[in-house]
Short mmCIF file of C-alpha atoms in Angstrom, two decimals:
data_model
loop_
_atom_site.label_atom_id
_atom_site.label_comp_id
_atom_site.label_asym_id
_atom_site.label_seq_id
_atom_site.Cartn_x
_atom_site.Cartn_y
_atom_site.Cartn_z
CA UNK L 507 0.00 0.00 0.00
CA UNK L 508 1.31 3.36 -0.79
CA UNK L 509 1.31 6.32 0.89
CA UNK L 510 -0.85 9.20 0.15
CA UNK L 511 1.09 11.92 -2.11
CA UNK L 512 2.62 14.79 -0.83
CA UNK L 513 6.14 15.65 1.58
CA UNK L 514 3.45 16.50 4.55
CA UNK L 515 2.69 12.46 4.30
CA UNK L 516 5.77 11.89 5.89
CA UNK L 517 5.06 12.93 9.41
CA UNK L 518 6.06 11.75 12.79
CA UNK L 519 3.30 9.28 12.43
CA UNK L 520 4.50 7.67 9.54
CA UNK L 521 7.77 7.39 10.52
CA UNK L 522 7.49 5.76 13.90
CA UNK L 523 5.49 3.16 11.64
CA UNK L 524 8.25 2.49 9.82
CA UNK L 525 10.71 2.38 12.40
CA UNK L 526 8.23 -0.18 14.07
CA UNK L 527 8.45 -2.26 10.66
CA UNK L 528 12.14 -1.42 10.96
CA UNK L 529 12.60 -3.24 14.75
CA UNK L 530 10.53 -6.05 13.58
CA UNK L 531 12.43 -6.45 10.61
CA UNK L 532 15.55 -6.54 12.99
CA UNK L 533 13.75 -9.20 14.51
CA UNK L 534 13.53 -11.23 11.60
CA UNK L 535 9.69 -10.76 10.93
CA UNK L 536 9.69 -11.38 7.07
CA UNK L 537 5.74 -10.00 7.96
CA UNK L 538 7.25 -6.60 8.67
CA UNK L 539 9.47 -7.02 5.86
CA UNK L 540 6.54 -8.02 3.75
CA UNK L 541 4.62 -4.50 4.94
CA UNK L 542 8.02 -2.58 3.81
CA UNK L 543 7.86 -3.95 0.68
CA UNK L 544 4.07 -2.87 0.35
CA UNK L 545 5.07 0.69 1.61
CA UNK L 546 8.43 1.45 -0.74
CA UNK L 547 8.39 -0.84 -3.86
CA UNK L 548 6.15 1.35 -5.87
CA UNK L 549 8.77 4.16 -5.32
CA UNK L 550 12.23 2.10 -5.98
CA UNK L 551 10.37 0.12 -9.12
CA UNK L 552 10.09 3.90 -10.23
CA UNK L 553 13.56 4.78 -9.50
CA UNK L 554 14.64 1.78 -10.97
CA UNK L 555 13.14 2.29 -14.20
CA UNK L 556 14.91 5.02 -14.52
CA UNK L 557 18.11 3.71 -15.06
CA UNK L 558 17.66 0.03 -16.22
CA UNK L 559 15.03 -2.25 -18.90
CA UNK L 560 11.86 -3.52 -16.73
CA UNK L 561 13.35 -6.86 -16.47
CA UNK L 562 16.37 -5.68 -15.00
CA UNK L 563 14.07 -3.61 -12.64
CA UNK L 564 12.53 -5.93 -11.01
CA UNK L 565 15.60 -8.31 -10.55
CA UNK L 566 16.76 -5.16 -9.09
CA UNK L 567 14.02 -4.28 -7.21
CA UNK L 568 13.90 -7.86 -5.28
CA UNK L 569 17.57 -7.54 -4.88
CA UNK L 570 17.39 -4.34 -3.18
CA UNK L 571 14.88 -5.79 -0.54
CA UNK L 572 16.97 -8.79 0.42
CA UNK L 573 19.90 -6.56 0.67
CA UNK L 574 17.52 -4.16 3.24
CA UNK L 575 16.36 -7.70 5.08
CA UNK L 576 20.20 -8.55 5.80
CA UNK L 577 21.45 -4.80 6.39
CA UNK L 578 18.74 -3.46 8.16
CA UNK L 579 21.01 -3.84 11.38
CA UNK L 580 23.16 -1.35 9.83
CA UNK L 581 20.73 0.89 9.77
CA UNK L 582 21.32 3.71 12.52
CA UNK L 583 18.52 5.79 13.12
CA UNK L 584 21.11 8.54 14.86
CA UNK L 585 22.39 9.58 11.48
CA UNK L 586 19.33 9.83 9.94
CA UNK L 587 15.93 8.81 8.63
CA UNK L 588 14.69 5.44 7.28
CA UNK L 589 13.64 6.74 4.12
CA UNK L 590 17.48 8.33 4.01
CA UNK L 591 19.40 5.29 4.93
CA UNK L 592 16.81 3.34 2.18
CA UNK L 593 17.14 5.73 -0.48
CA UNK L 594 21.55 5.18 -0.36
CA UNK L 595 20.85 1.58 -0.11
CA UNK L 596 19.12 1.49 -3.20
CA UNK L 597 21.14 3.91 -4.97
CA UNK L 598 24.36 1.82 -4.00
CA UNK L 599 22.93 -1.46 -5.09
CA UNK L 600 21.90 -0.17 -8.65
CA UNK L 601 25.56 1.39 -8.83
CA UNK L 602 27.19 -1.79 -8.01
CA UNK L 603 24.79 -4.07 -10.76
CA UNK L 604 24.99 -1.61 -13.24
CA UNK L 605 28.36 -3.01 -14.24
CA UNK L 606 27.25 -6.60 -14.06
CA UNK L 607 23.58 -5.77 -15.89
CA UNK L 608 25.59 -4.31 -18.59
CA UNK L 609 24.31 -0.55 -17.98
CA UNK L 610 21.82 0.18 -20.97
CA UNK L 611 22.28 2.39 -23.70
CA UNK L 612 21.55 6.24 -22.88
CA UNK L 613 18.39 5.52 -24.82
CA UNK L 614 17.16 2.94 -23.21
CA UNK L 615 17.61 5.04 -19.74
CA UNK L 616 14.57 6.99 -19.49
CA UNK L 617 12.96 4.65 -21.43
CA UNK L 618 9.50 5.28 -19.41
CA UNK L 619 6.73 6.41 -21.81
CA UNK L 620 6.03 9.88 -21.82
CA UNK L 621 8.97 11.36 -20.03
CA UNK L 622 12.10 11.71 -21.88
CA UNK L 623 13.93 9.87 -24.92
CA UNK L 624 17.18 10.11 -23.82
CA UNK L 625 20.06 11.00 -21.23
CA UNK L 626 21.64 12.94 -23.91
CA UNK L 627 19.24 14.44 -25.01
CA UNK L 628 18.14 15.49 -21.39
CA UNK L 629 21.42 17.06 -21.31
CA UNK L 630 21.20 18.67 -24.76
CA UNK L 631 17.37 20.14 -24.12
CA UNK L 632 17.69 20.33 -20.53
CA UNK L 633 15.02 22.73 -19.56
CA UNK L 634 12.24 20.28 -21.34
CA UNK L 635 13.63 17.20 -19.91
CA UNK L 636 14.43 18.42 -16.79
CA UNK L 637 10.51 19.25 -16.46
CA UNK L 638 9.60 16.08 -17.54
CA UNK L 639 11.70 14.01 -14.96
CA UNK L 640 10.03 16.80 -12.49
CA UNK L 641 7.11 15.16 -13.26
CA UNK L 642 8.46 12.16 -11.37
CA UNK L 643 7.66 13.81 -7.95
CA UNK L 644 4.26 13.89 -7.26
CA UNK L 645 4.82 16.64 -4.42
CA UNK L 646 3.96 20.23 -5.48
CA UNK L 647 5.93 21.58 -3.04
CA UNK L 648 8.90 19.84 -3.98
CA UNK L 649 8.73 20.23 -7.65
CA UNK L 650 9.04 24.36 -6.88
CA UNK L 651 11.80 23.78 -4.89
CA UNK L 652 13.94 22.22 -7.16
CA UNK L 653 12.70 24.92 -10.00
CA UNK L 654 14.49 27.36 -7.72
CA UNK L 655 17.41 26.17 -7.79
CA UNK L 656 20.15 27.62 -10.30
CA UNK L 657 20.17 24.88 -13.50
CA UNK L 658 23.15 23.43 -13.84
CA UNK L 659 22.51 22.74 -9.68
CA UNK L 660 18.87 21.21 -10.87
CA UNK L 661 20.38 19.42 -13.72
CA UNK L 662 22.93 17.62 -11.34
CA UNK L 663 20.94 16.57 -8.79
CA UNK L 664 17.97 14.91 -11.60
CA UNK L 665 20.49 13.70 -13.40
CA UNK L 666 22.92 11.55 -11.00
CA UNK L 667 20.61 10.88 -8.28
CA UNK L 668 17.05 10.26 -10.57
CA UNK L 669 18.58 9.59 -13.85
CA UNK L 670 21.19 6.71 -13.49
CA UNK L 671 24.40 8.61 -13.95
CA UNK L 672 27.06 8.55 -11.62
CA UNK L 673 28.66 12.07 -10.64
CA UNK L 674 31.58 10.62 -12.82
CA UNK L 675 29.52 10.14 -16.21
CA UNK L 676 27.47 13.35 -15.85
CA UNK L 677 30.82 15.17 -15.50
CA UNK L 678 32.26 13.08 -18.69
CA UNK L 679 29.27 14.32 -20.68
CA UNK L 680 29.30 17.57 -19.53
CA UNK L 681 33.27 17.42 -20.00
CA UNK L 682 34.17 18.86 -16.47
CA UNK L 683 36.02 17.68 -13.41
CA UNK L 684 33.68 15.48 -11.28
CA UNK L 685 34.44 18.08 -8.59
CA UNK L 686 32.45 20.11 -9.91
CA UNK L 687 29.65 18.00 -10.51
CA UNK L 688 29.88 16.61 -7.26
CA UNK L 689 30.48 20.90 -5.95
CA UNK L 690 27.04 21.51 -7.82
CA UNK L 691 24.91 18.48 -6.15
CA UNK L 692 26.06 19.79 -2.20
CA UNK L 693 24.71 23.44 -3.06
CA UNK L 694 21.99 22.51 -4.62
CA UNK L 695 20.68 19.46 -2.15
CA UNK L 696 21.91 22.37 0.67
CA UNK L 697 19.10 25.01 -1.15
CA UNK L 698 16.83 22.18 -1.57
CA UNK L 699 17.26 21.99 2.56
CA UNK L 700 16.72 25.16 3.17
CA UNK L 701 13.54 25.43 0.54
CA UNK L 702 11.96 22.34 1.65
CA UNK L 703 9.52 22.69 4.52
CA UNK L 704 11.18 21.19 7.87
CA UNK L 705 10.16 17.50 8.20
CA UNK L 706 8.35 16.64 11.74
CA UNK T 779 40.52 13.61 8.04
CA UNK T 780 39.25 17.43 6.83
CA UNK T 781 35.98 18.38 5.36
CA UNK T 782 36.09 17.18 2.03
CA UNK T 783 37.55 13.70 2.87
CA UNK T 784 33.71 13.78 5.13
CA UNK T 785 32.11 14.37 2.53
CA UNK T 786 33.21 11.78 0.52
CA UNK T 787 32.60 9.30 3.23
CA UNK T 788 29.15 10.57 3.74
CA UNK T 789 27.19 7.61 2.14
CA UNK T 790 29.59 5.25 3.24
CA UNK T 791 28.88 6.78 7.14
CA UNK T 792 25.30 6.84 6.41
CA UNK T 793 25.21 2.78 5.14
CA UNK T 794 27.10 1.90 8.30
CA UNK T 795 29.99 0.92 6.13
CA UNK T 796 32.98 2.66 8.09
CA UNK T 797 35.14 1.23 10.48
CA UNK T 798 37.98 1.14 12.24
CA UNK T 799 40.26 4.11 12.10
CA UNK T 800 38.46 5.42 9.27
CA UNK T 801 35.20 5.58 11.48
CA UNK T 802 36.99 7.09 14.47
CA UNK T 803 38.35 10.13 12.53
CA UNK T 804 35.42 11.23 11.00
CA UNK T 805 33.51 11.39 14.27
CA UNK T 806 36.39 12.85 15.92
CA UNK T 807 35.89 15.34 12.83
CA UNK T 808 32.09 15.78 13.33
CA UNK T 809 32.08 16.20 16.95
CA UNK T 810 34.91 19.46 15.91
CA UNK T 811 32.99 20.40 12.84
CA UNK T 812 29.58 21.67 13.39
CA UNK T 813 29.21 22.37 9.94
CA UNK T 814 30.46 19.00 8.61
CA UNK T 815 28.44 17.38 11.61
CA UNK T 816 25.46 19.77 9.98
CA UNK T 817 24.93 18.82 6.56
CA UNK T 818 26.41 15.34 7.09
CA UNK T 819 22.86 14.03 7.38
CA UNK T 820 21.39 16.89 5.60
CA UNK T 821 22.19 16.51 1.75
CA UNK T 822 20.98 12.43 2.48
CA UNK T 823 17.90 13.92 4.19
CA UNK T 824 16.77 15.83 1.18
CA UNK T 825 17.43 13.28 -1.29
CA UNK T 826 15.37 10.47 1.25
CA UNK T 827 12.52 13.02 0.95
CA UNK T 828 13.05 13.33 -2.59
CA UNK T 829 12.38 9.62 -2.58
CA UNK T 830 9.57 9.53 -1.00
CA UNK T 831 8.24 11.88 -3.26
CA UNK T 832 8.65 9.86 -6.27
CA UNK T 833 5.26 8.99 -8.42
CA UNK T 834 5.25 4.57 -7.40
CA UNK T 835 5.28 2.37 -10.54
CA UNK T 836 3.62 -0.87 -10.02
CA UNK T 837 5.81 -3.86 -9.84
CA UNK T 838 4.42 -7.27 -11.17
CA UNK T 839 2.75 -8.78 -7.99
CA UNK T 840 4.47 -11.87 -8.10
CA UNK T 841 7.64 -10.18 -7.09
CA UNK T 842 6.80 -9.83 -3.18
CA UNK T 843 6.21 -13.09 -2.79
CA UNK T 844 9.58 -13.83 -4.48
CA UNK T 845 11.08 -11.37 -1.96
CA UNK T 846 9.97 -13.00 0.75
CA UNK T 847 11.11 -16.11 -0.60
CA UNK T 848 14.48 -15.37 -0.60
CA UNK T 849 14.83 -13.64 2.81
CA UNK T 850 13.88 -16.41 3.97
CA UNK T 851 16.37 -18.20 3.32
CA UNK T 852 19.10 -15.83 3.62
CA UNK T 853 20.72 -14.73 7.01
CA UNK T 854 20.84 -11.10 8.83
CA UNK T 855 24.25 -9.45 9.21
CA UNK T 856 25.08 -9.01 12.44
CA UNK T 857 24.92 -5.65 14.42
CA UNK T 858 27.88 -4.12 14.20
CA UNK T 859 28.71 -3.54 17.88
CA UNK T 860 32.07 -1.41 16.79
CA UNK T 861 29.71 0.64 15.31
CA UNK T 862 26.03 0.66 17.45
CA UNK T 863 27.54 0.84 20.89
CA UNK T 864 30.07 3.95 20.51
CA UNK T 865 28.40 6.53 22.28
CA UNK T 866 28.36 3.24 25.19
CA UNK T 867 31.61 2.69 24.64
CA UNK T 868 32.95 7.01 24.55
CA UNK T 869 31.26 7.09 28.05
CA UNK T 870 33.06 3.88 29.24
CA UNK T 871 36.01 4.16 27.50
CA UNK T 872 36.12 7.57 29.59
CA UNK T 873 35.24 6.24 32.83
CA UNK T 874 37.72 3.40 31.72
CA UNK T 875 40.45 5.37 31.28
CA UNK T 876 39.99 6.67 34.83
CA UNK T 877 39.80 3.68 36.44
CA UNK T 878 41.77 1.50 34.18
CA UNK T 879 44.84 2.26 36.72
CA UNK T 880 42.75 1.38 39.40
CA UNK T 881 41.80 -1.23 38.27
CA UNK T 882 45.19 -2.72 36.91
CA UNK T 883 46.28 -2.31 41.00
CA UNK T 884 43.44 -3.94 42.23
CA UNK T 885 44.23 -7.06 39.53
CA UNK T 886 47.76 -7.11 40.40
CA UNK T 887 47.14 -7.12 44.14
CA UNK T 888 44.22 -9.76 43.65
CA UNK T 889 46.38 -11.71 41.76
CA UNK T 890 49.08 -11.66 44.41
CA UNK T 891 46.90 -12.39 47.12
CA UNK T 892 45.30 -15.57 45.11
CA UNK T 893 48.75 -16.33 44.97
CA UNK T 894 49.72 -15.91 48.70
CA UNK T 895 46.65 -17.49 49.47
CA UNK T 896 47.39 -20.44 47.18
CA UNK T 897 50.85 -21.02 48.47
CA UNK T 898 49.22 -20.66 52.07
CA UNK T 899 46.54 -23.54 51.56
CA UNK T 900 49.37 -25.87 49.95
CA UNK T 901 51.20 -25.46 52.56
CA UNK T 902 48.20 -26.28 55.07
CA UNK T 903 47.00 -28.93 53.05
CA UNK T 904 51.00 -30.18 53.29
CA UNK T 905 51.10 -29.88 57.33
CA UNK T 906 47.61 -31.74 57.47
CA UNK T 907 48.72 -34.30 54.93
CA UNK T 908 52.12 -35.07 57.28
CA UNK T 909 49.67 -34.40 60.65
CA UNK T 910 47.00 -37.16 59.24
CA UNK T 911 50.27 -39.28 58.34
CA UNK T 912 51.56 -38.85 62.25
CA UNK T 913 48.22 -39.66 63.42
CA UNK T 914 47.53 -42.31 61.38
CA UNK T 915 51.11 -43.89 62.31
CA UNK T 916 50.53 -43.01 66.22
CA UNK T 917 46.89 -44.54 66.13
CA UNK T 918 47.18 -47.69 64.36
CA UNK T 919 47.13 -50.74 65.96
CA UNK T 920 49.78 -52.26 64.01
CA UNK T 921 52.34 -49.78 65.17
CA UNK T 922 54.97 -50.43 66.49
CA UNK T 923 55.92 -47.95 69.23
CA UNK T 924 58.96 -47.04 70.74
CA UNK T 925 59.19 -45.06 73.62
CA UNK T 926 62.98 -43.07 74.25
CA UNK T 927 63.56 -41.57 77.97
CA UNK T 928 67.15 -40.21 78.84
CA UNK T 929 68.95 -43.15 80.16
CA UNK T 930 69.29 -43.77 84.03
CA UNK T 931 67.26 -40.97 85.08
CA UNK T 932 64.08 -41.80 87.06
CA UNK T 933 60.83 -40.68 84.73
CA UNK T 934 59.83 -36.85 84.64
CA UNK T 935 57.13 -35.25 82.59
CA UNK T 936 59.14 -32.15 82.56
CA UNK T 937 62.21 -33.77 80.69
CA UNK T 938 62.85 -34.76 76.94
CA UNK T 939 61.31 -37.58 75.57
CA UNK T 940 60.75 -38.95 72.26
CA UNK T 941 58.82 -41.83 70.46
CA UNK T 942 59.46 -43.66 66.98
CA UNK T 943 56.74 -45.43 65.03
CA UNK T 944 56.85 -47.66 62.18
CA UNK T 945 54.54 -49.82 60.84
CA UNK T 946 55.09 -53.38 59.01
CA UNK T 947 53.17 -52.70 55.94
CA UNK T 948 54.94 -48.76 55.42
CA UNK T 949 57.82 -47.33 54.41
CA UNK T 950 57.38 -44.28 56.96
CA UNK T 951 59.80 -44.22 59.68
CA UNK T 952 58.25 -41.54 62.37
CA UNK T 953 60.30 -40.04 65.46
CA UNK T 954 58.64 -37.18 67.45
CA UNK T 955 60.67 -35.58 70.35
CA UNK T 956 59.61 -33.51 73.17
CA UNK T 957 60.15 -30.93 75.34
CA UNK T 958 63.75 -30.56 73.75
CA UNK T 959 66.38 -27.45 74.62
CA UNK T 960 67.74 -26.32 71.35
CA UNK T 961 71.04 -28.31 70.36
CA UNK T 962 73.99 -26.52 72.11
CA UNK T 963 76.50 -24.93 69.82
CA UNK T 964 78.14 -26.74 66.94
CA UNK T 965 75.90 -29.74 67.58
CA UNK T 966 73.02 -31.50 66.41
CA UNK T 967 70.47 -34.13 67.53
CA UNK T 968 70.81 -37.53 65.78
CA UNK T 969 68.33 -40.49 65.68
CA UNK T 970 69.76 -43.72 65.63
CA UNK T 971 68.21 -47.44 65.38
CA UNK T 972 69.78 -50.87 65.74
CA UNK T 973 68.75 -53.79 63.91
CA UNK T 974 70.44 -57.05 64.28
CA UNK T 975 73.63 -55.68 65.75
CA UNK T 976 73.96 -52.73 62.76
CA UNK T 977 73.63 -49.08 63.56
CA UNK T 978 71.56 -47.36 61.28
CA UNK T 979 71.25 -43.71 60.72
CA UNK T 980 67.76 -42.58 60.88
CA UNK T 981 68.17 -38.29 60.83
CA UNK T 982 68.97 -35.14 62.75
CA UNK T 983 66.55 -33.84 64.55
CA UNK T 984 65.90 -29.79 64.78
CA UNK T 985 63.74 -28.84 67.71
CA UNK T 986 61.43 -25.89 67.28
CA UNK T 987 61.02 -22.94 69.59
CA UNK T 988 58.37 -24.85 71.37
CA UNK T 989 60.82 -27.93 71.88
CA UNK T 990 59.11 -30.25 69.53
CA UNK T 991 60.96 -32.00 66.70
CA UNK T 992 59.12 -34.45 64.12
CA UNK T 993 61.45 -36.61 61.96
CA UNK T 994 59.87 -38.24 58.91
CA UNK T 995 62.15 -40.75 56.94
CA UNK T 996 60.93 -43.22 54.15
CA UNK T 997 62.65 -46.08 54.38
CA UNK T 998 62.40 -49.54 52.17
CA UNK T 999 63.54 -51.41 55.55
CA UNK T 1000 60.34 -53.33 56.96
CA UNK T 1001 62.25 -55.01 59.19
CA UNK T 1002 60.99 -52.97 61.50
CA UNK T 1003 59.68 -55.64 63.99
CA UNK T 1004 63.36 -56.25 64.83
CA UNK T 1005 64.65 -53.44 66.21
CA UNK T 1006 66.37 -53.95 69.30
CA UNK T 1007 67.23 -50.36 70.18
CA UNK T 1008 66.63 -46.95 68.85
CA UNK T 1009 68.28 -43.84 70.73
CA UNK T 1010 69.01 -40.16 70.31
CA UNK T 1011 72.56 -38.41 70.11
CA UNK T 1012 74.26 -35.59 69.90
CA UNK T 1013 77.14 -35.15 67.40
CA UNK T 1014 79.01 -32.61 65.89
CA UNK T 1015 77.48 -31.10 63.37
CA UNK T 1016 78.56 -31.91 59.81
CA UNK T 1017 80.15 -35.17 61.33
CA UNK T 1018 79.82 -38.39 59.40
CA UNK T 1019 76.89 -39.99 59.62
CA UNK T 1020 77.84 -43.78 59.73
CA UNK T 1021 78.61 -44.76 63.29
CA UNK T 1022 77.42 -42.16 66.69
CA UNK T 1023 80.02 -40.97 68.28
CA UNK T 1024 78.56 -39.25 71.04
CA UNK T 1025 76.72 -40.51 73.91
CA UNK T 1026 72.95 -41.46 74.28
CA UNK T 1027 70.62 -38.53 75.24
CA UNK T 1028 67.39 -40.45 74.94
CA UNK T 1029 67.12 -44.01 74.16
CA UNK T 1030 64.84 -47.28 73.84
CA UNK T 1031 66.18 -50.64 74.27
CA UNK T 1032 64.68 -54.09 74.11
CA UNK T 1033 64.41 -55.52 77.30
#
């Protein structure tokens, strides 16, 4: 079951939900586990399919849940949120198969109908494509946020973090030192912090 | 570690990957840098909310069930205790380093007095052992018992006396003496026993402050039955020991 859209849906009450499914989890309830999976697969299948094929997805998708079932006790609740912790779990895992899945063509990246064609040409027509993968984010709120940020800041943060490309490849396309690539996504996720309402 | 080595460890911090050294520098870092310590979880924050914003796409419903399949079959890791018990471990390593002196003095001394305490029991457990051996010797009714008086001189509880046991099936020879003044000068107190005409040299005797003296000798003679004298002399000390020289100071013969 998914949660109702919006940033506000992710309130105190929510979270101390999770963090119950979390314990249990840590308890080795595969029913807790099961309720995780009902609460967050929608959103990684999503993710997912933006970087690899639908098949590769959901190989993904199941791998990313066993790797959450047998790291949870990693998880430290001290240095931040579930949803956090989850989101560089997933990200990690589809870094680390892309290699092995033999990464698609930039094509075949945003392959999803009705968003974009292609990585390069989301980084030739940015402005279009960039709205398009803003279309991703069913918050409001969120989707103004990241509109205010300066665009090559906007363009970093879609593209290596929502669009499969590692701070590395964005900077080869872009032909500039990953420093800077990885300079633009800290200023713009630190705007995006200070635009975003504070979470409760 | 500075603030850009941090920041490339962020993820890494935030998956619980770090250890070891690497761990303890960057929270020695964030607990200097308020502003590493600051947007540390920040930037992941944003992005985790980004996340959850994201428009779900319907996976094929087979695929929980799959899931669940496999966890269950495949094994937690661990929690890392390096990693989950540090601010546990900063207060006790503190209070540890306090006390760690202490408590190094108080193992040291324990250890000394187990050791004290050890040597101590053996060597109760020794003078009980030889006590039970006296009394067993003394008590038995196959003992043989000789008592040794000072030759000539009518009895008197207040004068030197010894006894010797032996029994037929033991090797233990057993003299006890009495009420003895320490040795005079130069001289020592030796035991003596006769068997079939021979002299044999049984052992010097060395009278505590009290005036007792126990000798124990283990000897393979079992002829024990025929001794015809055993007697008490004192000798020069360091003189041989194959024949007494000097005269009898207490002594048992067979009537």
């Amino acid at each position: 079951m998914e949660l109702p859209a919006g940033i506000s849906s992710i309130n105190s009450q929510e979270q101390k939900i999770v963090e119950e499914l979390v314990r249990r989890v840590r308890l080795g309830e595969t029913e807790a586990l099961g309720a995780l999976y009902d609460r967050y697969s929608g959103r990684v299948y999503a993710f997912l399919l933006r970087a690899v094929q639908r098949e590769l997805a959901e190989e993904l998708l199941q791998d990313v849940f066993v790797a959450l079932w047998q790291k949870v006790n990693l998880y430290y609740p001290e240095r931040g949120s579930f949803n956090a912790w989850f989101f560089t779990l997933v990200r990690h895992r589809l870094y680390d198969a892309l290699p092995k899945y033999q990464k698609h063509q930039s094509e075949d990246l945003l392959s999803v109908p009705g968003v974009v064609e292609s990585v390069s040409e989301m980084t030739g027509d940015r402005t279009d494509l960039e709205d398009q993968v803003l279309r991703l984010f069913r918050d409001e709120e969120l989707r103004r946020a990241v509109n205010h940020l300066p665009p090559d800041q906007r363009q970093t943060i879609l593209m290596t973090y929502f669009g499969g490309l590692s701070h590395r490849e964005l900077a080869e396309k872009l032909n500039l030192p990953v420093s800077t690539i990885k300079g633009r996504a800290r200023l713009g996720l630190q705007r995006l912090r200070q635009l975003l309402p504070e979470q409760s | 570690m500075n603030c850009y080595e941090v920041a490339e460890l962020e993820e890494s911090y935030l998956l619980g990957q770090l250890k070891g050294e690497e761990m303890n520098h960057l929270e020695r870092h964030l607990k200097a840098c308020l502003s590493c310590a600051k947007k540390l979880s920040g930037y992941q924050e944003v992005l985790g909310i980004m996340f959850s914003s994201l428009k779900p796409a319907v996976p094929a419903a087979h695929l929980r069930q799959a899931v669940l399949n496999q966890v269950a079959q495949v094994a937690q890791e661990p929690i890392s205790l390096d990693s989950r018990r540090k601010p546990f471990r900063r207060v006790m390593g503190g209070i540890g380093r306090v006390l760690s002196p202490v408590a190094a003095v108080m193992v040291i001394g324990l250890t000394m007095s187990t050791l004290f305490l050890g040597w101590q029991l053996q060597e109760i457990n020794a003078r009980q052992a030889q006590l039970q051996e006296v009394v067993d010797l003394a008590a038995s009714p196959v003992s043989l018992v000789w008592p040794l008086t000072e030759p000539g001189v009518p009895f008197n509880p207040g004068a030197p006396r010894a006894r010797m046991y032996a029994r037929p099936d033991s090797d233990l020879y057993l003299l006890t003496a009495t009420q003895l003044k320490p040795a005079p000068q130069g001289q020592v107190y030796r035991a003596w026993y006769t068997i079939d005409k021979t002299v044999d040299y049984l052992g010097d005797l060395e009278p505590d402050q009290g005036g007792n003296a126990v000798l124990k000798v283990s000897s393979p003679d079992h002829r024990a039955a025929n001794i015809t004298a055993c007697f008490i002399t004192k000798e020069k000390a360091g003189s041989p020991i194959d024949q007494p020289s000097g005269p009898q100071f207490l002594a048992w013969n067979k009537a």
